[in-house]
Amino acid sequence: MRQPLVAGNWKMNGSTETIKNLLEGIKQSIDTVSGAEVVVCPPYVYLPGVQQQLAGTAVSLGSQNISEHEAGAYTGEISASMLLEFRCRYAIVGHSERRTLFGESDSRVAAKYAAARAAGIVPVLCLGEILEERERGVTEDVVARQLDAVVALEGIEALADGVIAYEPVWAIGTGKTASPDQAQEVHAFIRGRIAQQCSATAEKVRILYGGSVKGANAPDLFSMPDIDGGLIGGASLDADEFVSICRAAC
Ligand code: 13P
């Protein structure tokens, strides 16, 4: 059985004040969530503060990115060992915003996956097609290419050490969620592709859905057999909404 996981990706949002309030709200009702793992991924500078505020709770910490390098002259980058100092258990790699706005290639994302894994941080590998690719009918090709870059570098079994997040780019921040059937189809494709090489890894790896998930649509999405939780953007900035999504995953 795969334990459901819900991760909040706060992106570049929040301030010391709003984050304090958000965490207070989450802490007040997180006890009503049992059975699902809950993670929040704040902007880097807030990691130490969030770590302190989450002490004693079951909510884990994740980063939104990670450097593929261990240390050195990489201005503006954050390494795995730095993240470990603040107890980051998870690191998002290859988010579509990193791929499209910051030019991260499949091979660079794979190197980030490897860096996280080598440090004992669980990489959350984001995959997903843009609207034009969906309309051209190449969704599976795109997702396969993104997945295969990691498999080529790390081997199929390395996927069991991570989490996959399918995030169709056209559904991110647009309010247009993939329907449960549309999402399930791609999740099943991803799991099936992994199973072709290693059925144990395919059974074990959690595949999250991301893209305009809300409290209202989460139950239907999470009821699909290959959807093991969600990677949540906008709705993770609202404590009540986030907790209701977490509850839907239990
Ligand atoms: P939204 O939930 O705001 O669509 O964002 C999804 C996302 O990109 C999470 O990583």
Short mmCIF file of C-alpha atoms and ligand atoms in Angstrom, two decimals:
data_model
loop_
_atom_site.label_atom_id
_atom_site.label_comp_id
_atom_site.label_asym_id
_atom_site.label_seq_id
_atom_site.Cartn_x
_atom_site.Cartn_y
_atom_site.Cartn_z
CA MET A 1 0.00 0.00 0.00
CA ARG A 2 1.30 3.42 -0.93
CA GLN A 3 0.83 6.07 1.75
CA PRO A 4 -0.90 9.10 0.25
CA LEU A 5 1.11 12.31 0.19
CA VAL A 6 0.01 15.91 -0.13
CA ALA A 7 2.68 18.56 -0.64
CA GLY A 8 2.10 22.31 -0.68
CA ASN A 9 4.32 24.18 -3.12
CA TRP A 10 4.16 27.78 -1.93
CA LYS A 11 6.20 28.98 -4.92
CA MET A 12 7.40 32.60 -4.50
CA ASN A 13 4.61 33.62 -2.14
CA GLY A 14 4.33 34.74 1.46
CA SER A 15 6.07 36.83 4.08
CA THR A 16 7.16 36.08 7.64
CA GLU A 17 3.76 37.30 8.80
CA THR A 18 1.53 35.46 6.33
CA ILE A 19 3.53 32.24 6.68
CA LYS A 20 3.20 32.37 10.47
CA ASN A 21 -0.57 32.68 10.12
CA LEU A 22 -0.76 29.95 7.50
CA LEU A 23 1.17 27.52 9.69
CA GLU A 24 -0.95 28.37 12.73
CA GLY A 25 -4.02 27.53 10.69
CA ILE A 26 -2.55 24.26 9.41
CA LYS A 27 -1.42 23.23 12.89
CA GLN A 28 -4.87 23.87 14.34
CA SER A 29 -6.57 21.31 12.16
CA ILE A 30 -3.85 18.98 10.93
CA ASP A 31 -4.77 16.47 13.64
CA THR A 32 -7.88 15.72 11.60
CA VAL A 33 -5.60 14.32 8.89
CA SER A 34 -4.60 10.76 9.56
CA GLY A 35 -3.02 8.36 7.14
CA ALA A 36 -1.66 10.90 4.66
CA GLU A 37 1.81 12.37 4.73
CA VAL A 38 1.82 16.17 4.61
CA VAL A 39 4.67 18.34 3.34
CA VAL A 40 5.12 22.08 2.84
CA CYS A 41 7.69 23.62 0.50
CA PRO A 42 8.34 27.27 1.40
CA PRO A 43 10.71 29.66 -0.38
CA TYR A 44 14.29 28.97 0.76
CA VAL A 45 14.68 31.94 3.11
CA TYR A 46 11.73 30.82 5.21
CA LEU A 47 12.96 27.24 5.71
CA PRO A 48 14.57 27.84 9.14
CA GLY A 49 11.51 29.65 10.50
CA VAL A 50 9.09 27.10 9.11
CA GLN A 51 11.21 24.28 10.50
CA GLN A 52 10.91 25.83 13.97
CA GLN A 53 7.20 26.39 13.69
CA LEU A 54 6.60 22.83 12.53
CA ALA A 55 8.63 21.27 15.36
CA GLY A 56 6.56 18.62 17.11
CA THR A 57 4.06 18.28 14.25
CA ALA A 58 3.84 15.53 11.67
CA VAL A 59 4.19 18.00 8.79
CA SER A 60 7.45 17.59 6.86
CA LEU A 61 9.51 20.16 5.09
CA GLY A 62 10.50 20.22 1.44
CA SER A 63 12.38 22.58 -0.85
CA GLN A 64 11.17 23.89 -4.21
CA ASN A 65 14.45 23.19 -5.94
CA ILE A 66 17.95 21.85 -5.23
CA SER A 67 21.34 22.29 -6.84
CA GLU A 68 22.84 19.39 -8.71
CA HIS A 69 26.23 20.44 -7.31
CA GLU A 70 27.57 19.71 -3.83
CA ALA A 71 29.26 23.07 -3.17
CA GLY A 72 31.31 25.77 -4.85
CA ALA A 73 31.04 28.74 -7.16
CA TYR A 74 27.35 28.49 -8.05
CA THR A 75 25.95 31.90 -7.16
CA GLY A 76 22.36 31.80 -6.03
CA GLU A 77 22.15 28.01 -5.67
CA ILE A 78 21.29 25.90 -2.61
CA SER A 79 22.87 22.48 -2.02
CA ALA A 80 21.47 19.25 -0.60
CA SER A 81 23.64 19.53 2.53
CA MET A 82 22.23 23.00 3.24
CA LEU A 83 18.70 21.66 2.90
CA LEU A 84 19.50 18.79 5.22
CA GLU A 85 20.58 21.25 7.91
CA PHE A 86 16.98 22.42 7.99
CA ARG A 87 15.56 18.90 7.90
CA CYS A 88 14.21 19.08 4.39
CA ARG A 89 12.98 15.57 3.70
CA TYR A 90 11.80 16.37 0.18
CA ALA A 91 13.00 18.46 -2.76
CA ILE A 92 10.89 19.31 -5.79
CA VAL A 93 12.89 18.83 -9.00
CA GLY A 94 11.95 19.79 -12.53
CA HIS A 95 8.85 21.81 -11.73
CA SER A 96 7.45 23.10 -15.02
CA GLU A 97 8.17 26.68 -13.95
CA ARG A 98 11.84 25.74 -13.51
CA ARG A 99 11.84 23.96 -16.86
CA THR A 100 10.11 26.69 -18.85
CA LEU A 101 11.12 29.94 -17.10
CA PHE A 102 14.61 28.95 -15.99
CA GLY A 103 15.61 26.64 -18.81
CA GLU A 104 16.12 23.44 -16.84
CA SER A 105 16.71 20.60 -19.28
CA ASP A 106 15.71 16.97 -18.76
CA SER A 107 19.33 16.06 -18.06
CA ARG A 108 19.76 18.85 -15.52
CA VAL A 109 16.59 17.77 -13.76
CA ALA A 110 17.93 14.22 -13.70
CA ALA A 111 21.18 15.50 -12.12
CA LYS A 112 19.12 17.28 -9.45
CA TYR A 113 17.20 14.06 -8.83
CA ALA A 114 20.52 12.29 -8.36
CA ALA A 115 21.88 14.97 -6.01
CA ALA A 116 18.83 14.82 -3.77
CA ARG A 117 18.80 11.05 -3.71
CA ALA A 118 22.51 10.81 -2.93
CA ALA A 119 21.96 13.04 0.10
CA GLY A 120 18.96 11.04 1.34
CA ILE A 121 16.46 13.72 0.34
CA VAL A 122 13.35 12.42 -1.44
CA PRO A 123 13.15 14.03 -4.89
CA VAL A 124 9.68 14.96 -6.11
CA LEU A 125 10.09 14.69 -9.87
CA CYS A 126 7.63 16.85 -11.81
CA LEU A 127 6.51 15.75 -15.26
CA GLY A 128 3.92 17.25 -17.56
CA GLU A 129 3.01 18.45 -20.99
CA ILE A 130 2.10 21.93 -22.19
CA LEU A 131 -1.28 22.57 -23.83
CA GLU A 132 0.10 22.50 -27.34
CA GLU A 133 1.62 19.07 -26.68
CA ARG A 134 -1.67 17.72 -25.32
CA GLU A 135 -3.51 19.05 -28.35
CA ARG A 136 -0.94 17.44 -30.65
CA GLY A 137 -1.51 14.13 -28.86
CA VAL A 138 2.08 13.79 -27.62
CA THR A 139 1.44 13.90 -23.85
CA GLU A 140 2.76 10.37 -23.32
CA ASP A 141 5.88 11.06 -25.39
CA VAL A 142 6.69 14.16 -23.35
CA VAL A 143 6.14 12.52 -19.99
CA ALA A 144 8.11 9.44 -21.08
CA ARG A 145 11.03 11.58 -22.23
CA GLN A 146 11.12 13.47 -18.93
CA LEU A 147 10.92 10.23 -16.94
CA ASP A 148 13.45 8.38 -19.06
CA ALA A 149 16.10 11.06 -18.45
CA VAL A 150 16.08 10.15 -14.76
CA VAL A 151 16.00 6.43 -15.45
CA ALA A 152 18.96 6.76 -17.85
CA LEU A 153 21.07 8.46 -15.20
CA GLU A 154 19.96 6.69 -12.04
CA GLY A 155 18.40 3.39 -13.08
CA ILE A 156 14.78 2.29 -12.79
CA GLU A 157 14.94 1.29 -9.14
CA ALA A 158 15.99 4.83 -8.17
CA LEU A 159 12.40 5.89 -8.83
CA ALA A 160 11.34 3.99 -5.74
CA ASP A 161 13.40 6.44 -3.64
CA GLY A 162 11.46 9.38 -5.01
CA VAL A 163 7.98 10.64 -5.71
CA ILE A 164 6.61 11.56 -9.13
CA ALA A 165 4.25 14.49 -9.65
CA TYR A 166 2.28 14.65 -12.88
CA GLU A 167 1.44 18.29 -13.45
CA PRO A 168 -0.08 19.12 -16.83
CA VAL A 169 1.24 22.61 -17.44
CA TRP A 170 -2.09 23.81 -18.83
CA ALA A 171 -3.72 23.00 -15.48
CA ILE A 172 -1.22 24.89 -13.30
CA GLY A 173 -2.61 28.08 -11.81
CA THR A 174 -5.31 28.23 -14.48
CA GLY A 175 -8.26 26.84 -12.55
CA LYS A 176 -8.53 24.19 -15.32
CA THR A 177 -8.01 20.88 -13.54
CA ALA A 178 -7.45 17.72 -15.52
CA SER A 179 -10.52 15.56 -15.08
CA PRO A 180 -9.98 12.54 -12.82
CA ASP A 181 -10.09 10.29 -15.91
CA GLN A 182 -7.59 12.44 -17.83
CA ALA A 183 -5.20 12.46 -14.88
CA GLN A 184 -5.65 8.74 -14.18
CA GLU A 185 -4.85 7.94 -17.81
CA VAL A 186 -1.44 9.62 -17.60
CA HIS A 187 -0.71 8.27 -14.11
CA ALA A 188 -1.46 4.75 -15.34
CA PHE A 189 0.78 5.35 -18.34
CA ILE A 190 3.65 6.45 -16.07
CA ARG A 191 3.21 3.50 -13.72
CA GLY A 192 2.89 1.13 -16.66
CA ARG A 193 6.08 2.43 -18.23
CA ILE A 194 7.96 1.89 -14.98
CA ALA A 195 6.40 -1.59 -14.60
CA GLN A 196 7.80 -2.59 -17.99
CA GLN A 197 11.25 -2.39 -16.38
CA CYS A 198 10.54 -3.12 -12.71
CA SER A 199 7.13 -4.05 -11.35
CA ALA A 200 8.18 -3.65 -7.70
CA THR A 201 9.28 -0.06 -8.34
CA ALA A 202 6.05 0.68 -10.18
CA GLU A 203 4.00 -0.65 -7.27
CA LYS A 204 5.97 1.35 -4.73
CA VAL A 205 6.38 4.78 -6.32
CA ARG A 206 3.85 7.42 -5.37
CA ILE A 207 2.50 9.48 -8.26
CA LEU A 208 0.93 12.78 -7.24
CA TYR A 209 -1.34 14.92 -9.37
CA GLY A 210 -0.83 18.69 -9.50
CA GLY A 211 -2.69 21.46 -11.30
CA SER A 212 -5.53 23.52 -9.79
CA VAL A 213 -6.30 21.00 -7.05
CA LYS A 214 -8.80 22.39 -4.54
CA GLY A 215 -10.75 21.02 -1.60
CA ALA A 216 -13.72 20.59 -3.92
CA ASN A 217 -12.05 18.51 -6.65
CA ALA A 218 -9.48 16.63 -4.54
CA PRO A 219 -11.79 13.75 -3.45
CA ASP A 220 -12.58 12.71 -7.04
CA LEU A 221 -8.96 13.03 -8.18
CA PHE A 222 -7.58 11.13 -5.19
CA SER A 223 -10.10 8.32 -5.59
CA MET A 224 -8.43 7.24 -8.83
CA PRO A 225 -6.32 4.08 -8.45
CA ASP A 226 -3.01 5.53 -9.65
CA ILE A 227 -3.28 8.96 -8.00
CA ASP A 228 -1.50 8.84 -4.65
CA GLY A 229 -2.02 12.43 -3.53
CA GLY A 230 -1.31 15.90 -4.79
CA LEU A 231 1.20 18.67 -5.32
CA ILE A 232 -0.72 21.80 -4.50
CA GLY A 233 0.10 25.36 -5.51
CA GLY A 234 -2.39 28.18 -4.92
CA ALA A 235 -4.68 26.24 -2.60
CA SER A 236 -1.78 25.39 -0.28
CA LEU A 237 -1.61 29.08 0.74
CA ASP A 238 -5.00 28.79 2.45
CA ALA A 239 -4.91 26.69 5.62
CA ASP A 240 -8.52 25.48 5.49
CA GLU A 241 -8.33 24.63 1.81
CA PHE A 242 -4.99 22.85 2.21
CA VAL A 243 -6.15 20.80 5.19
CA SER A 244 -9.33 19.80 3.38
CA ILE A 245 -7.20 18.58 0.46
CA CYS A 246 -5.04 16.63 2.93
CA ARG A 247 -8.18 15.06 4.41
CA ALA A 248 -9.34 14.02 0.96
CA ALA A 249 -6.12 12.04 0.55
CA CYS A 250 -6.67 9.92 3.69
P1 13P B 1 -1.76 25.26 -8.72
O1 13P B 1 -2.30 24.30 -7.67
O2 13P B 1 -1.75 26.68 -8.27
O3 13P B 1 -2.40 25.05 -10.05
O4 13P B 1 -0.20 24.87 -8.90
C1 13P B 1 0.16 23.55 -9.08
C2 13P B 1 1.63 23.46 -8.98
O5 13P B 1 2.36 23.96 -9.83
C3 13P B 1 2.20 22.78 -7.80
O6 13P B 1 3.55 22.55 -7.96
#
